[in-house]
mmCIF file of C-alpha atoms in Angstrom:
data_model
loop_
_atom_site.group_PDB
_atom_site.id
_atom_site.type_symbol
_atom_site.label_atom_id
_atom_site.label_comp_id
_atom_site.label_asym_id
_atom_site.label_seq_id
_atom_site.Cartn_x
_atom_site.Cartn_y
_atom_site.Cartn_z
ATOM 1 C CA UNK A 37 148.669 157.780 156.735
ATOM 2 C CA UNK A 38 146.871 160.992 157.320
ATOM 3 C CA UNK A 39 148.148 162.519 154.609
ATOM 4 C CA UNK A 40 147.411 160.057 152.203
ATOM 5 C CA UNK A 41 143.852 159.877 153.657
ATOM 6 C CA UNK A 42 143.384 163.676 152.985
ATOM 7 C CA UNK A 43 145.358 163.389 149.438
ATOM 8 C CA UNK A 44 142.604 160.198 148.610
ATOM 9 C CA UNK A 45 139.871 162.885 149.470
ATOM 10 C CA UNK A 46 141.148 165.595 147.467
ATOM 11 C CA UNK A 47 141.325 163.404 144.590
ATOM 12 C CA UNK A 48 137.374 161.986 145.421
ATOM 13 C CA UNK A 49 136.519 165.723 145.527
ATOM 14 C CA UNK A 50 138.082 166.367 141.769
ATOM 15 C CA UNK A 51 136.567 163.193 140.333
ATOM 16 C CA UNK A 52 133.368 164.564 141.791
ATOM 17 C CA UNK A 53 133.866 167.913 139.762
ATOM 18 C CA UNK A 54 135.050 166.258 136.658
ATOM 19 C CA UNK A 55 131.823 163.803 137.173
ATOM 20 C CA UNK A 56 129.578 167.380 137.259
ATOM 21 C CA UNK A 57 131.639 168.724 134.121
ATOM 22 C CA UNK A 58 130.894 165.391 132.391
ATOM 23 C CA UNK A 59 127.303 165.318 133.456
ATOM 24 C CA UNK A 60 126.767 169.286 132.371
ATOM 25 C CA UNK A 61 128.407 168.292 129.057
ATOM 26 C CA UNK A 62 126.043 165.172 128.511
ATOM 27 C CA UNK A 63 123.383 167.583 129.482
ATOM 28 C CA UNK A 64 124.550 170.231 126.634
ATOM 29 C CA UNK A 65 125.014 167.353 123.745
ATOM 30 C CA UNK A 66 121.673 166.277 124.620
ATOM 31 C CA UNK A 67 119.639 169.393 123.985
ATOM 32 C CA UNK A 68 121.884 169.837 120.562
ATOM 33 C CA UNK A 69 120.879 166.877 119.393
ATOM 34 C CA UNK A 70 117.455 167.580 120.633
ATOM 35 C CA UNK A 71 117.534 170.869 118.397
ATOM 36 C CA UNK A 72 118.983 168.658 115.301
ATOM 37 C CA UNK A 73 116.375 166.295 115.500
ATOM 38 C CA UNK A 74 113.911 169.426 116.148
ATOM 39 C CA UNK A 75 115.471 170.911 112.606
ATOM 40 C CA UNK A 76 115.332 167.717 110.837
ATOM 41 C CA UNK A 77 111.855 167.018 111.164
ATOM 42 C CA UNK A 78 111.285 170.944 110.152
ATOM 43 C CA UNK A 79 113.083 170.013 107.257
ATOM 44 C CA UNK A 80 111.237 166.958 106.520
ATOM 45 C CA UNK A 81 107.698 168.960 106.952
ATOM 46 C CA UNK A 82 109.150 171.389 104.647
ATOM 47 C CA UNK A 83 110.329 169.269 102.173
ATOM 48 C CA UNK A 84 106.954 167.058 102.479
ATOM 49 C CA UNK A 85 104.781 170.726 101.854
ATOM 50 C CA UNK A 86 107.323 171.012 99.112
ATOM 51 C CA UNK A 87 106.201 167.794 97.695
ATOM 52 C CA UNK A 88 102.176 168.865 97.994
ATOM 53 C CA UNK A 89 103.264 171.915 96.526
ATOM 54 C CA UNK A 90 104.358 170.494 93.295
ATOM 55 C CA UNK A 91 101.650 168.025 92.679
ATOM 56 C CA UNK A 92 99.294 170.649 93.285
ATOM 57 C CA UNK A 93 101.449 172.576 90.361
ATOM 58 C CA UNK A 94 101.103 169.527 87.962
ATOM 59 C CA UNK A 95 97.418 168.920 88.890
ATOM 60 C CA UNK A 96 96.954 173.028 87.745
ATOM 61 C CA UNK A 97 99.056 171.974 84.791
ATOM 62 C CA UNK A 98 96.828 169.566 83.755
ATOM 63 C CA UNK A 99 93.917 171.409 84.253
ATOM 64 C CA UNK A 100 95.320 174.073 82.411
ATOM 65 C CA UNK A 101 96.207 171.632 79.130
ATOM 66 C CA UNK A 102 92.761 170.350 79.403
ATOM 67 C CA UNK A 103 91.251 174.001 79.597
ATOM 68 C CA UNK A 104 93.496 174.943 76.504
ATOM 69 C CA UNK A 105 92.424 171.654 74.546
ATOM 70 C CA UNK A 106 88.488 172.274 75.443
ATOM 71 C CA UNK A 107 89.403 176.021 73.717
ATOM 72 C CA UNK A 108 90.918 174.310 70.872
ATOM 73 C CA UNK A 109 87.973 171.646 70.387
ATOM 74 C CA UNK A 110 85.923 174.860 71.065
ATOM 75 C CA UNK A 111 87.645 176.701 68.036
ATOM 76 C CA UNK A 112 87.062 173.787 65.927
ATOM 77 C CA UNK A 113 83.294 174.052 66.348
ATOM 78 C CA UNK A 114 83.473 177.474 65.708
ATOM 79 C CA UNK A 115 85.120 176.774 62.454
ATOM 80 C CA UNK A 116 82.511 174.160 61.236
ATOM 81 C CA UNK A 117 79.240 176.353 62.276
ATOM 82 C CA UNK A 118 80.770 178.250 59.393
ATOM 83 C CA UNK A 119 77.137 180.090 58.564
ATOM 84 C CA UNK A 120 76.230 181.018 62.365
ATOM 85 C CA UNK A 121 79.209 182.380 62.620
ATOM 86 C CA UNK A 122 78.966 184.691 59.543
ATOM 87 C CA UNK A 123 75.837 185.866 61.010
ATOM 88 C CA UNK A 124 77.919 187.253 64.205
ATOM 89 C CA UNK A 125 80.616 188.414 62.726
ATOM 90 C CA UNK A 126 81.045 190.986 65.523
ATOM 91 C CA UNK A 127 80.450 189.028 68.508
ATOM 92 C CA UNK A 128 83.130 186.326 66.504
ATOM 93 C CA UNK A 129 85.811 188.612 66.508
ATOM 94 C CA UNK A 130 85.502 190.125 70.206
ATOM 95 C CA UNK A 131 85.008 186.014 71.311
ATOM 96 C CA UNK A 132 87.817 185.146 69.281
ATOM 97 C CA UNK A 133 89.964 188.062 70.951
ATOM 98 C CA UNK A 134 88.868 186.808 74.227
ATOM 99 C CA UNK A 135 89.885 183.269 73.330
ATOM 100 C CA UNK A 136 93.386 184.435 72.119
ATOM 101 C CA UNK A 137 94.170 186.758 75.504
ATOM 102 C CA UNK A 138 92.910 183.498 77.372
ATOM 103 C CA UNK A 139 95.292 181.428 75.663
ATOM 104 C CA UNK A 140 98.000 183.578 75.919
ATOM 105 C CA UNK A 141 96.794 184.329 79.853
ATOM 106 C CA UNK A 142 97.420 180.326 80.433
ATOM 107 C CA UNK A 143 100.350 179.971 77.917
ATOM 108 C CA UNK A 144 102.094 182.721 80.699
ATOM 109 C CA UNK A 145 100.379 180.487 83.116
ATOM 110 C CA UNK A 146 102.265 177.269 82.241
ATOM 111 C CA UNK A 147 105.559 179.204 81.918
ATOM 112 C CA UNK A 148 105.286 180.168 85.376
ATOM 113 C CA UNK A 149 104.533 176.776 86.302
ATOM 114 C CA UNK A 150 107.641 175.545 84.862
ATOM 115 C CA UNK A 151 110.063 178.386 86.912
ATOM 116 C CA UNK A 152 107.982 177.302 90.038
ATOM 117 C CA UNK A 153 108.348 173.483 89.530
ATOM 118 C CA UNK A 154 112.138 174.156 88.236
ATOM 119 C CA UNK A 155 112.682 176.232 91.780
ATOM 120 C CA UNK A 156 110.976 173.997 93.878
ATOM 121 C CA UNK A 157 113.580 171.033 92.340
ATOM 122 C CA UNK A 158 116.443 173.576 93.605
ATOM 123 C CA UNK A 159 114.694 174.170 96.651
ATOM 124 C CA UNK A 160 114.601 170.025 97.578
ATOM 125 C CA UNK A 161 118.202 169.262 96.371
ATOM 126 C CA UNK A 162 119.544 172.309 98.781
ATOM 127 C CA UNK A 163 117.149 170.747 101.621
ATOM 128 C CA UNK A 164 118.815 167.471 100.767
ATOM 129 C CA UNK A 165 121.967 168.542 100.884
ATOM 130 C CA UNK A 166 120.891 170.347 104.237
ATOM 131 C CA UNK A 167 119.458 166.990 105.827
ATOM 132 C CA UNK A 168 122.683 164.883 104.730
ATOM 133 C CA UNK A 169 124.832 167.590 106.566
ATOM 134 C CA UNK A 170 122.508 167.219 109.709
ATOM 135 C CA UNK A 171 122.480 163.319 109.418
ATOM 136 C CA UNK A 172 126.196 163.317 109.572
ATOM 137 C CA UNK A 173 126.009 166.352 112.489
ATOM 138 C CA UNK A 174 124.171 164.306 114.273
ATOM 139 C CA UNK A 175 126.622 161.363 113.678
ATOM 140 C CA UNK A 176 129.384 162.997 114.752
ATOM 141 C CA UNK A 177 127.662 164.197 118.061
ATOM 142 C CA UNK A 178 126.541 160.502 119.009
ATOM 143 C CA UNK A 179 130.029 159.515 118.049
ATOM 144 C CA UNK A 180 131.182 162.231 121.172
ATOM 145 C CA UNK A 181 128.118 160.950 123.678
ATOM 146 C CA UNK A 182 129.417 157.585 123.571
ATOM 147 C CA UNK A 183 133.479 159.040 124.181
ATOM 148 C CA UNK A 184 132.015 161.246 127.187
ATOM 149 C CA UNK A 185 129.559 158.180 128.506
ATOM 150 C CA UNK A 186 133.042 156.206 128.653
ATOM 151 C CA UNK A 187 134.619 158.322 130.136
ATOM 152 C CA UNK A 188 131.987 158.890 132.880
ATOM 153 C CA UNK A 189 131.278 154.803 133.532
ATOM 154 C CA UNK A 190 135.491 155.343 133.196
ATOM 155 C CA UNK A 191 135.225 158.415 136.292
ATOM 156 C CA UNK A 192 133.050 155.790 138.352
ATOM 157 C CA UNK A 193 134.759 152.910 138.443
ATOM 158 C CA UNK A 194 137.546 155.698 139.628
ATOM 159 C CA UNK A 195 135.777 156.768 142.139
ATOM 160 C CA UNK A 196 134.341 153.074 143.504
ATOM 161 C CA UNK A 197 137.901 152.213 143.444
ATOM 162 C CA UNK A 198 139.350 155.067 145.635
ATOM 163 C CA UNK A 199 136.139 154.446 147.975
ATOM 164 C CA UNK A 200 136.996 151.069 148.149
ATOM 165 C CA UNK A 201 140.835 152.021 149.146
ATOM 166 C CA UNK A 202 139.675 154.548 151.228
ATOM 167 C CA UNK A 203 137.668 152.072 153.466
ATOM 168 C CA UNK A 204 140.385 149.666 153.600
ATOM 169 C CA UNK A 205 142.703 152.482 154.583
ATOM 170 C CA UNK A 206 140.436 153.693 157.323
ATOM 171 C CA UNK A 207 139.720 150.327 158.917
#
């Protein structure tokens, strides 16, 4: 009887340990999925900023298309004020000059715009391919909390058991 007593105990003392293990490992899942959720809203600020950044790009775009058709509309004066302008022949030409670098200035302008818009639609599929793979991360780790949070309620009713056969062997 003795022996059985002290072999009930022993196994008490290793549910207690595997109880610790499963609480440390609870513990540990907890603070990764703390981090994921940490790195998904990153990502979601990110790709949110991402977002700003682009409509600020096409709101410069437009700017820039108005600018360019205010020049145009500006040329087209210049054309019909046909006698002022042979009056200033020289100031024509260097304002004309100016006009031309200024269009060429925002025709370079819009061309970057359109490699920054392109990059910034590479830059959102790769974060949505990153927040799919953390979605399903974060799945998979839920998936294991419930598994160990079985097999702790599992370690418990253990453990209430053997208490409960311990008592009836002691009385």
């Amino acid at each position: 009887m003795e022996t059985r007593v002290k072999v009930v105990e022993g196994e008490i003392v290793t549910l207690r340990e595997e109880s610790r293990e499963h609480r440390a490992t609870s513990a540990a899942i907890m603070v990764v999925l703390s981090d994921l959720r940490t790195i998904t809203d990153e990502l979601r600020t990110t790709t949110n900023e991402l977002r700003v950044g682009q409509e600020e790009l096409r709101k410069s775009t437009s700017e820039l298309r108005t600018t360019t058709n205010e020049l145009r509309v500006g040329q087209e004066e210049l054309r019909k004020s046909t006698s002022e302008l042979r009056a200033t022949t020289s100031e024509l030409r260097a304002t004309t000059n100016e006009l031309r670098a200024g269009q060429e200035e925002l025709r370079a302008g819009q061309e970057e715009l359109r490699v920054g818009q392109e990059e910034l639609r590479v830059g959102q599929a790769e974060i949505r391919e990153e927040i799919g793979t953390i979605r399903r991360s974060v799945g998979n780790l839920e998936v294991s909390m419930k598994r160990v949070e079985g097999d702790v309620a599992e370690v418990k009713a253990g453990h209430i058991e053997l208490r409960n056969l311990v008592a009836g062997l002691i009385r």
